[in-house]
Amino acid sequence: MPGHRSIAEAEKLAAAKLGGFPLRRDQMAAVANIHRAASAVRQHLENSVLRGADLTWTAFVVLWVVWVWGESETRHVAEEAGLSKGTLTGVSRTLERRGLIRRSSHPSDGRLVLLSLTDEGEALMRQVFPAFNDEEAFVTERLTAGECRGLAETLRQVVLQVEEHGEERRLALLDGAAPARRRSGRRPKS
Amino acid sequence: MPGHRSIAEAEKLAAAKLGGFPLRRDQMAAVANIHRAASAVRQHLENSVLRGADLTWTAFVVLWVVWVWGESETRHVAEEAGLSKGTLTGVSRTLERRGLIRRSSHPSDGRLVLLSLTDEGEALMRQVFPAFNDEEAFVTERLTAGECRGLAETLRQVVLQVEEHGEERRLALLDGAAPARRRSGRRPKS
DNA sequence: TCCGTACACTTTGATTCCGAACGACACCCG
DNA sequence: CGGGTGTCGTTCGGAATCAAAGTGTACGGA
């Protein structure tokens, strides 16, 4: 019982749950659908083009970033791909093991690590990307090009809002309270 | 160097990379921004309201689904939350350990497992959800209510397209070829 | 030159995640 | 009522995930 139908119903149920609480329905539906769409698109892409190339979503994104930007420092790749540095370390090592990516150290700054595609990685992207773009077109088939532009623009507003005011908002919400440790994560050596 | 600025530039670089290949830019930007927005929103929510309650995004989604739908079979919860059955097993067990969820077996069908919130889980949701909804409003602050509705509607078209034609499309793309095993995953016992 | 601070990547620990294999149960049909 | 067929949740293997701790390099000032 997938998708859009349940949203409306879930909203009603949630509203009932919350009684008189002033629920922001439109905003809730928008956010919920962003995640529904993202997950549906990702799953479709993984199970169509990516699966055949034996790439995960993340692996593809990393390859794509390095491909279009050329040899890059890992921190920029992580930023652009939307991963933590720690995750990128693992992913790029997997990619290196598979011979798709090369890791080299910066000639003058020993702290930096540069990522670049191997010939094999380059060849793979040249083959996979067109198919990927075809599926992007497929999933947006019900929208006109103009609607796609509008959608991108609207989503950009959301991204900007979080990027420009998210930090400040989080601080305000915490209001001096302890930053709340995560359940997982490394513990002190002691 | 975040976000929207790099998209335009990345597109140009990608177009150059692909030479004369007919690149669907608008569709590409739309899909890319869906994921950018989803990840930005998720991160903001995790680091604001969820962190304090010591919940991961996934844990919250599962609680939310069970909360609004009431006691439910795990397969429905997995579907609604957008997870595989296997993942839900692990997540619901974590939630059970923390005393937020109850797992009971179906009275007449021994295969089914039913999930429901404990009193503690119920109390937690009553406390966390309003804050969550506030942040949904925050991230969409630059949009009017009408734009939110439009956004939700547009995204719904994407979800519907994948849900209604994705399977068929994937089959057409494979065209009889072997379904391509995943690198990971359980191996036969032999 | 030595020191302290700042930065950049890696390691670590606890989870989450997927999909295929698996085992238990349900149901149809003879 | 016994077997085949199918459905459900669970287990498993490999990978991805984050945040914080740790390691190592860079660089400015004393």
CSV table of C-alpha atoms (C1' of nucleotides) in Angstrom, one decimal:
chain,number,residue,atom,x,y,z
A,1,MET,CA,0.0,0.0,0.0
A,2,PRO,CA,2.5,2.4,-1.2
A,3,GLY,CA,3.1,6.0,-1.5
A,4,HIS,CA,0.9,9.0,-1.8
A,5,ARG,CA,-2.4,7.6,-0.6
A,6,SER,CA,-1.0,6.7,2.8
A,7,ILE,CA,0.5,10.1,3.3
A,8,ALA,CA,-2.9,11.8,3.5
A,9,GLU,CA,-4.2,9.2,5.8
A,10,ALA,CA,-1.1,9.3,8.0
A,11,GLU,CA,-1.5,13.0,8.3
A,12,LYS,CA,-5.1,12.7,9.4
A,13,LEU,CA,-4.1,10.0,11.9
A,14,ALA,CA,-1.2,12.2,13.2
A,15,ALA,CA,-3.5,15.1,13.5
A,16,ALA,CA,-5.9,13.0,15.6
A,17,LYS,CA,-3.0,11.8,17.7
A,18,LEU,CA,-1.9,15.3,18.4
A,19,GLY,CA,-5.4,16.7,19.2
A,20,GLY,CA,-5.4,20.4,19.2
A,21,PHE,CA,-1.7,20.8,18.5
A,22,PRO,CA,-1.1,23.2,15.6
A,23,LEU,CA,0.3,20.8,13.1
A,24,ARG,CA,2.0,22.2,10.0
A,25,ARG,CA,0.6,19.8,7.5
A,26,ASP,CA,1.9,21.3,4.2
A,27,GLN,CA,5.4,21.5,5.5
A,28,MET,CA,5.1,18.0,6.9
A,29,ALA,CA,3.9,16.6,3.6
A,30,ALA,CA,6.7,18.4,1.7
A,31,VAL,CA,9.4,17.0,3.9
A,32,ALA,CA,8.0,13.5,3.9
A,33,ASN,CA,7.8,13.5,0.1
A,34,ILE,CA,11.3,14.7,-0.3
A,35,HIS,CA,12.4,11.6,1.5
A,36,ARG,CA,10.0,9.3,-0.2
A,37,ALA,CA,11.1,10.6,-3.6
A,38,ALA,CA,14.8,10.4,-2.7
A,39,SER,CA,14.5,6.9,-1.5
A,40,ALA,CA,12.4,5.7,-4.5
A,41,VAL,CA,14.8,7.3,-7.0
A,42,ARG,CA,17.8,5.9,-5.2
A,43,GLN,CA,16.4,2.5,-5.1
A,44,HIS,CA,15.4,2.6,-8.8
A,45,LEU,CA,18.9,3.7,-9.8
A,46,GLU,CA,20.6,1.1,-7.6
A,47,ASN,CA,18.5,-1.7,-9.0
A,48,SER,CA,18.8,-0.6,-12.6
A,49,VAL,CA,22.1,0.9,-13.7
A,50,LEU,CA,24.2,0.7,-10.6
A,51,ARG,CA,23.5,-3.0,-9.8
A,52,GLY,CA,25.0,-4.1,-13.1
A,53,ALA,CA,28.2,-2.2,-12.6
A,54,ASP,CA,28.3,-3.5,-9.0
A,55,LEU,CA,28.3,-0.1,-7.5
A,56,THR,CA,26.5,1.2,-4.5
A,57,TRP,CA,24.9,4.5,-4.5
A,58,THR,CA,27.6,6.1,-2.4
A,59,ALA,CA,30.3,4.5,-4.5
A,60,PHE,CA,28.8,6.0,-7.6
A,61,VAL,CA,28.4,9.4,-6.1
A,62,VAL,CA,32.1,9.5,-5.1
A,63,LEU,CA,33.2,8.3,-8.5
A,64,TRP,CA,31.0,10.9,-10.1
A,65,VAL,CA,32.4,13.7,-8.0
A,66,VAL,CA,36.0,12.7,-8.7
A,67,TRP,CA,35.1,12.3,-12.4
A,68,VAL,CA,33.7,15.7,-13.0
A,69,TRP,CA,36.0,17.6,-10.7
A,70,GLY,CA,39.1,15.8,-11.6
A,71,GLU,CA,41.8,14.9,-9.0
A,72,SER,CA,40.6,16.3,-5.7
A,73,GLU,CA,41.4,16.5,-2.1
A,74,THR,CA,39.4,14.1,0.0
A,75,ARG,CA,37.8,16.8,2.1
A,76,HIS,CA,36.3,18.4,-1.0
A,77,VAL,CA,35.0,15.1,-2.3
A,78,ALA,CA,33.4,14.3,1.1
A,79,GLU,CA,31.8,17.7,1.2
A,80,GLU,CA,30.5,17.4,-2.4
A,81,ALA,CA,29.3,13.8,-2.0
A,82,GLY,CA,27.6,14.6,1.3
A,83,LEU,CA,29.6,12.1,3.4
A,84,SER,CA,31.7,12.4,6.6
A,85,LYS,CA,35.4,12.2,6.1
A,86,GLY,CA,35.4,8.9,8.0
A,87,THR,CA,33.0,7.4,5.6
A,88,LEU,CA,34.9,8.6,2.6
A,89,THR,CA,38.0,6.9,3.9
A,90,GLY,CA,36.3,3.5,3.9
A,91,VAL,CA,34.5,4.1,0.6
A,92,SER,CA,37.5,5.3,-1.2
A,93,ARG,CA,39.5,2.3,0.0
A,94,THR,CA,36.8,0.0,-1.3
A,95,LEU,CA,37.0,1.8,-4.7
A,96,GLU,CA,40.8,1.6,-4.6
A,97,ARG,CA,40.7,-2.2,-4.0
A,98,ARG,CA,38.5,-2.5,-7.0
A,99,GLY,CA,41.0,-0.5,-9.1
A,100,LEU,CA,38.7,2.3,-9.9
A,101,ILE,CA,40.3,5.1,-7.9
A,102,ARG,CA,43.8,6.1,-7.1
A,103,ARG,CA,44.9,7.8,-3.9
A,104,SER,CA,48.1,9.9,-4.0
A,105,SER,CA,49.6,12.3,-1.5
A,106,HIS,CA,49.9,16.0,-2.2
A,107,PRO,CA,53.4,16.9,-3.4
A,108,SER,CA,53.8,19.8,-1.0
A,109,ASP,CA,51.4,19.2,1.8
A,110,GLY,CA,51.8,15.8,3.4
A,111,ARG,CA,48.5,16.0,5.2
A,112,LEU,CA,46.4,15.9,2.0
A,113,VAL,CA,45.3,12.9,0.0
A,114,LEU,CA,44.3,13.3,-3.6
A,115,LEU,CA,41.7,11.1,-5.3
A,116,SER,CA,41.6,10.5,-9.0
A,117,LEU,CA,40.1,8.0,-11.3
A,118,THR,CA,42.2,5.2,-12.8
A,119,ASP,CA,41.7,4.5,-16.5
A,120,GLU,CA,39.4,1.7,-15.5
A,121,GLY,CA,37.4,4.1,-13.4
A,122,GLU,CA,37.2,6.6,-16.2
A,123,ALA,CA,36.1,3.9,-18.6
A,124,LEU,CA,33.4,2.7,-16.2
A,125,MET,CA,32.0,6.2,-15.7
A,126,ARG,CA,31.9,6.9,-19.4
A,127,GLN,CA,29.8,3.8,-19.7
A,128,VAL,CA,27.6,4.1,-16.6
A,129,PHE,CA,26.9,7.8,-16.6
A,130,PRO,CA,24.8,8.0,-19.8
A,131,ALA,CA,22.6,5.1,-18.5
A,132,PHE,CA,22.3,6.9,-15.1
A,133,ASN,CA,21.2,10.1,-16.8
A,134,ASP,CA,18.7,8.1,-18.8
A,135,GLU,CA,17.1,6.9,-15.6
A,136,GLU,CA,17.1,10.4,-14.2
A,137,ALA,CA,15.1,11.3,-17.2
A,138,PHE,CA,12.8,8.3,-16.6
A,139,VAL,CA,12.0,9.1,-13.0
A,140,THR,CA,11.1,12.7,-13.9
A,141,GLU,CA,9.2,11.6,-17.0
A,142,ARG,CA,5.9,13.1,-15.7
A,143,LEU,CA,7.4,16.5,-15.3
A,144,THR,CA,8.2,19.0,-18.0
A,145,ALA,CA,11.7,20.4,-18.3
A,146,GLY,CA,10.3,23.6,-16.8
A,147,GLU,CA,8.8,21.8,-13.9
A,148,CYS,CA,12.2,20.1,-13.3
A,149,ARG,CA,13.8,23.5,-13.1
A,150,GLY,CA,11.2,24.7,-10.7
A,151,LEU,CA,11.5,21.7,-8.6
A,152,ALA,CA,15.3,22.1,-8.5
A,153,GLU,CA,14.9,25.7,-7.6
A,154,THR,CA,12.4,25.0,-4.8
A,155,LEU,CA,14.6,22.3,-3.3
A,156,ARG,CA,17.6,24.7,-3.5
A,157,GLN,CA,15.7,27.0,-1.2
A,158,VAL,CA,15.4,24.3,1.4
A,159,VAL,CA,19.1,23.4,1.1
A,160,LEU,CA,20.0,27.1,1.5
A,161,GLN,CA,17.8,27.5,4.5
A,162,VAL,CA,19.5,24.7,6.3
A,163,GLU,CA,23.0,25.7,5.2
A,164,GLU,CA,22.6,29.3,6.1
A,165,HIS,CA,20.6,29.1,9.3
A,166,GLY,CA,20.7,25.5,10.4
A,167,GLU,CA,23.7,25.8,12.7
A,168,GLU,CA,22.4,28.9,14.4
A,169,ARG,CA,19.0,27.2,14.8
A,170,ARG,CA,20.5,24.1,16.4
A,171,LEU,CA,22.4,26.2,18.8
A,172,ALA,CA,19.3,28.2,19.7
A,173,LEU,CA,17.4,24.9,20.3
A,174,LEU,CA,20.1,23.5,22.5
A,175,ASP,CA,20.3,26.7,24.4
A,176,GLY,CA,23.5,25.9,26.3
A,177,ALA,CA,22.5,22.4,27.1
A,178,ALA,CA,25.1,19.7,26.8
A,179,PRO,CA,25.5,18.7,23.1
A,180,ALA,CA,24.3,15.2,23.8
A,181,ARG,CA,26.7,12.4,23.0
A,182,ARG,CA,25.8,9.9,20.3
A,183,ARG,CA,25.2,6.4,21.5
A,184,SER,CA,27.9,5.1,19.2
A,185,GLY,CA,31.3,6.5,18.5
A,186,ARG,CA,34.7,6.2,19.8
A,187,ARG,CA,35.3,6.3,23.5
A,188,PRO,CA,38.3,7.9,25.3
A,189,LYS,CA,41.3,5.6,25.8
A,190,SER,CA,41.3,5.9,29.6
B,1,MET,CA,32.1,25.3,-0.9
B,2,PRO,CA,28.6,24.0,-0.5
B,3,GLY,CA,25.6,23.4,-2.4
B,4,HIS,CA,23.9,25.1,-5.2
B,5,ARG,CA,26.8,26.9,-6.7
B,6,SER,CA,28.7,23.8,-7.5
B,7,ILE,CA,25.8,22.1,-9.2
B,8,ALA,CA,25.8,24.5,-12.1
B,9,GLU,CA,29.5,24.2,-12.4
B,10,ALA,CA,29.4,20.4,-12.1
B,11,GLU,CA,26.9,20.2,-14.8
B,12,LYS,CA,29.1,22.2,-17.1
B,13,LEU,CA,32.0,20.0,-16.3
B,14,ALA,CA,29.9,16.9,-16.8
B,15,ALA,CA,28.7,18.2,-20.2
B,16,ALA,CA,32.3,18.8,-21.2
B,17,LYS,CA,33.2,15.3,-20.1
B,18,LEU,CA,30.5,13.8,-22.2
B,19,GLY,CA,31.2,15.8,-25.3
B,20,GLY,CA,28.3,15.6,-27.6
B,21,PHE,CA,26.2,13.3,-25.6
B,22,PRO,CA,22.7,14.6,-25.2
B,23,LEU,CA,22.7,15.3,-21.4
B,24,ARG,CA,19.4,15.9,-19.7
B,25,ARG,CA,20.4,18.8,-17.5
B,26,ASP,CA,17.2,19.8,-16.0
B,27,GLN,CA,16.3,16.3,-15.0
B,28,MET,CA,19.8,15.8,-13.6
B,29,ALA,CA,19.6,18.9,-11.5
B,30,ALA,CA,16.2,18.0,-10.2
B,31,VAL,CA,17.3,14.5,-9.1
B,32,ALA,CA,20.6,15.8,-7.6
B,33,ASN,CA,18.7,18.4,-5.6
B,34,ILE,CA,16.2,15.9,-4.3
B,35,HIS,CA,19.1,14.1,-2.7
B,36,ARG,CA,20.8,17.2,-1.5
B,37,ALA,CA,17.7,18.4,0.1
B,38,ALA,CA,16.9,15.1,1.6
B,39,SER,CA,20.3,14.8,3.1
B,40,ALA,CA,20.4,18.3,4.4
B,41,VAL,CA,17.0,18.0,6.0
B,42,ARG,CA,17.8,14.6,7.5
B,43,GLN,CA,21.1,15.9,9.0
B,44,HIS,CA,19.4,18.9,10.5
B,45,LEU,CA,16.7,16.9,12.1
B,46,GLU,CA,19.1,14.3,13.4
B,47,ASN,CA,21.3,17.0,15.0
B,48,SER,CA,18.5,19.0,16.4
B,49,VAL,CA,15.5,17.1,17.8
B,50,LEU,CA,16.5,13.5,17.3
B,51,ARG,CA,19.9,13.8,18.9
B,52,GLY,CA,18.5,14.9,22.2
B,53,ALA,CA,16.1,12.0,22.3
B,54,ASP,CA,19.0,9.6,21.3
B,55,LEU,CA,17.1,8.5,18.2
B,56,THR,CA,18.5,7.8,14.8
B,57,TRP,CA,16.5,9.0,11.7
B,58,THR,CA,15.5,5.4,11.0
B,59,ALA,CA,14.5,4.7,14.5
B,60,PHE,CA,12.3,7.8,14.5
B,61,VAL,CA,10.7,6.9,11.2
B,62,VAL,CA,9.8,3.4,12.5
B,63,LEU,CA,8.4,4.8,15.8
B,64,TRP,CA,6.4,7.4,13.8
B,65,VAL,CA,4.9,4.8,11.5
B,66,VAL,CA,3.9,2.5,14.4
B,67,TRP,CA,2.6,5.5,16.3
B,68,VAL,CA,0.3,6.8,13.7
B,69,TRP,CA,-0.8,3.5,12.3
B,70,GLY,CA,-1.1,1.7,15.6
B,71,GLU,CA,-0.1,-1.9,16.1
B,72,SER,CA,1.1,-3.2,12.7
B,73,GLU,CA,2.6,-6.2,11.1
B,74,THR,CA,6.3,-5.7,10.4
B,75,ARG,CA,6.1,-6.0,6.7
B,76,HIS,CA,3.7,-3.0,6.6
B,77,VAL,CA,6.0,-1.0,8.8
B,78,ALA,CA,9.0,-1.8,6.7
B,79,GLU,CA,7.1,-0.8,3.5
B,80,GLU,CA,5.9,2.4,5.0
B,81,ALA,CA,9.2,3.3,6.6
B,82,GLY,CA,11.1,2.5,3.4
B,83,LEU,CA,13.4,-0.2,4.8
B,84,SER,CA,14.1,-3.8,3.9
B,85,LYS,CA,12.6,-6.4,6.2
B,86,GLY,CA,16.1,-7.4,7.4
B,87,THR,CA,16.9,-3.9,8.5
B,88,LEU,CA,13.6,-3.6,10.3
B,89,THR,CA,14.4,-6.7,12.3
B,90,GLY,CA,17.5,-5.1,13.7
B,91,VAL,CA,16.0,-1.6,14.2
B,92,SER,CA,12.9,-2.9,16.0
B,93,ARG,CA,15.1,-5.1,18.2
B,94,THR,CA,17.1,-2.0,19.2
B,95,LEU,CA,13.9,-0.2,20.0
B,96,GLU,CA,12.6,-3.1,22.0
B,97,ARG,CA,15.8,-3.2,24.0
B,98,ARG,CA,15.3,0.5,24.8
B,99,GLY,CA,11.7,-0.2,25.9
B,100,LEU,CA,10.0,1.9,23.3
B,101,ILE,CA,8.4,-0.8,21.2
B,102,ARG,CA,6.7,-4.1,21.9
B,103,ARG,CA,6.8,-7.1,19.6
B,104,SER,CA,4.0,-9.6,19.9
B,105,SER,CA,3.0,-12.5,17.7
B,106,HIS,CA,-0.2,-12.6,15.7
B,107,PRO,CA,-2.9,-14.6,17.5
B,108,SER,CA,-3.9,-16.6,14.5
B,109,ASP,CA,-1.0,-16.4,12.0
B,110,GLY,CA,2.2,-17.7,13.6
B,111,ARG,CA,4.4,-16.2,10.9
B,112,LEU,CA,3.5,-12.6,11.7
B,113,VAL,CA,5.0,-10.3,14.3
B,114,LEU,CA,3.1,-7.2,15.4
B,115,LEU,CA,4.8,-4.0,16.5
B,116,SER,CA,3.3,-1.5,18.9
B,117,LEU,CA,4.5,1.3,21.1
B,118,THR,CA,5.0,0.9,24.8
B,119,ASP,CA,3.7,3.6,27.1
B,120,GLU,CA,7.2,5.0,27.2
B,121,GLY,CA,7.4,5.0,23.4
B,122,GLU,CA,4.1,6.7,23.2
B,123,ALA,CA,5.2,9.4,25.7
B,124,LEU,CA,8.4,9.9,23.8
B,125,MET,CA,6.6,10.5,20.5
B,126,ARG,CA,4.2,12.9,22.1
B,127,GLN,CA,7.1,14.9,23.2
B,128,VAL,CA,9.4,14.6,20.2
B,129,PHE,CA,6.9,14.9,17.3
B,130,PRO,CA,5.9,18.5,17.9
B,131,ALA,CA,9.6,19.5,18.0
B,132,PHE,CA,10.1,17.5,14.8
B,133,ASN,CA,7.2,19.2,13.1
B,134,ASP,CA,8.7,22.6,14.2
B,135,GLU,CA,11.9,21.8,12.4
B,136,GLU,CA,10.0,20.7,9.3
B,137,ALA,CA,8.5,24.1,9.3
B,138,PHE,CA,12.0,25.6,9.8
B,139,VAL,CA,13.6,23.9,6.8
B,140,THR,CA,10.7,25.0,4.6
B,141,GLU,CA,10.6,28.5,6.0
B,142,ARG,CA,11.5,30.1,2.6
B,143,LEU,CA,8.5,28.5,0.9
B,144,THR,CA,4.9,29.5,1.2
B,145,ALA,CA,2.3,26.9,2.3
B,146,GLY,CA,1.2,26.8,-1.3
B,147,GLU,CA,4.7,26.2,-2.5
B,148,CYS,CA,5.0,23.3,0.0
B,149,ARG,CA,1.9,21.8,-1.5
B,150,GLY,CA,3.2,22.2,-5.0
B,151,LEU,CA,6.5,20.7,-4.0
B,152,ALA,CA,4.8,17.7,-2.4
B,153,GLU,CA,2.6,17.2,-5.4
B,154,THR,CA,5.5,17.4,-7.8
B,155,LEU,CA,7.5,14.9,-5.8
B,156,ARG,CA,4.5,12.7,-5.6
B,157,GLN,CA,4.7,12.5,-9.4
B,158,VAL,CA,8.2,11.2,-9.2
B,159,VAL,CA,7.3,8.6,-6.6
B,160,LEU,CA,4.3,7.5,-8.7
B,161,GLN,CA,6.4,7.2,-11.8
B,162,VAL,CA,8.8,4.9,-10.1
B,163,GLU,CA,6.2,2.9,-8.3
B,164,GLU,CA,4.0,2.4,-11.3
B,165,HIS,CA,6.6,1.9,-14.0
B,166,GLY,CA,9.9,1.2,-12.3
B,167,GLU,CA,9.7,-2.5,-12.1
B,168,GLU,CA,8.8,-2.8,-15.8
B,169,ARG,CA,11.5,-0.4,-16.7
B,170,ARG,CA,14.1,-2.4,-14.8
B,171,LEU,CA,13.1,-5.6,-16.5
B,172,ALA,CA,13.3,-3.9,-19.9
B,173,LEU,CA,16.8,-2.6,-19.2
B,174,LEU,CA,18.0,-6.0,-18.1
B,175,ASP,CA,16.4,-7.6,-21.1
B,176,GLY,CA,16.7,-11.2,-20.0
B,177,ALA,CA,20.3,-10.8,-18.7
B,178,ALA,CA,21.2,-12.4,-15.4
B,179,PRO,CA,19.9,-10.3,-12.5
B,180,ALA,CA,23.5,-9.5,-11.4
B,181,ARG,CA,24.3,-10.6,-7.8
B,182,ARG,CA,25.3,-8.1,-5.2
B,183,ARG,CA,28.8,-8.2,-4.0
B,184,SER,CA,27.7,-8.6,-0.4
B,185,GLY,CA,24.9,-10.8,0.9
B,186,ARG,CA,24.5,-14.2,2.2
B,187,ARG,CA,26.0,-17.1,0.3
B,188,PRO,CA,24.4,-20.5,-0.2
B,189,LYS,CA,25.2,-23.0,2.5
B,190,SER,CA,27.0,-25.5,0.3
C,1,DT,C1',65.2,25.5,16.4
C,2,DC,C1',61.6,24.4,19.4
C,3,DC,C1',56.8,24.7,20.7
C,4,DG,C1',52.2,25.1,20.4
C,5,DT,C1',48.2,25.4,17.7
C,6,DA,C1',45.8,24.3,13.7
C,7,DC,C1',44.6,21.3,10.2
C,8,DA,C1',43.8,16.8,7.4
C,9,DC,C1',43.2,12.1,7.2
C,10,DT,C1',42.5,7.6,9.7
C,11,DT,C1',40.8,4.6,13.3
C,12,DT,C1',37.3,3.0,16.3
C,13,DG,C1',32.8,1.6,18.1
C,14,DA,C1',28.1,1.1,17.7
C,15,DT,C1',24.6,0.9,14.3
C,16,DT,C1',22.2,0.9,10.1
C,17,DC,C1',21.6,-0.9,5.7
C,18,DC,C1',20.6,-4.2,1.8
C,19,DG,C1',19.4,-8.5,-0.4
C,20,DA,C1',19.8,-13.5,-0.6
C,21,DA,C1',19.4,-17.6,2.0
C,22,DC,C1',17.0,-19.7,5.6
C,23,DG,C1',13.5,-21.9,8.6
C,24,DA,C1',8.9,-21.9,10.3
C,25,DC,C1',4.3,-21.6,9.4
C,26,DA,C1',-0.1,-21.3,6.4
C,27,DC,C1',-3.0,-22.8,2.9
C,28,DC,C1',-4.5,-25.2,-1.1
C,29,DC,C1',-5.6,-29.5,-3.2
C,30,DG,C1',-6.0,-34.0,-3.7
D,1,DC,C1',-4.3,-35.3,6.4
D,2,DG,C1',0.0,-35.2,3.8
D,3,DG,C1',2.7,-32.8,0.3
D,4,DG,C1',3.7,-28.8,-2.6
D,5,DT,C1',3.8,-23.9,-2.8
D,6,DG,C1',4.1,-19.6,-1.0
D,7,DT,C1',4.7,-16.0,2.6
D,8,DC,C1',6.8,-14.1,6.9
D,9,DG,C1',10.3,-12.7,9.8
D,10,DT,C1',15.2,-13.8,10.9
D,11,DT,C1',20.0,-14.6,10.0
D,12,DC,C1',24.1,-13.6,7.5
D,13,DG,C1',27.9,-11.3,4.7
D,14,DG,C1',29.7,-7.3,3.1
D,15,DA,C1',29.5,-2.6,3.0
D,16,DA,C1',28.3,2.2,4.6
D,17,DT,C1',27.5,5.5,8.4
D,18,DC,C1',28.6,9.0,11.9
D,19,DA,C1',31.1,11.4,15.6
D,20,DA,C1',34.8,11.6,18.4
D,21,DA,C1',39.4,10.1,19.4
D,22,DG,C1',43.9,9.5,17.5
D,23,DT,C1',48.0,10.2,14.4
D,24,DG,C1',50.8,12.9,11.7
D,25,DT,C1',52.0,17.2,9.1
D,26,DA,C1',52.3,22.4,8.6
D,27,DC,C1',53.4,26.7,10.1
D,28,DG,C1',53.9,30.8,12.9
D,29,DG,C1',56.2,33.0,16.7
D,30,DA,C1',59.5,33.0,20.5
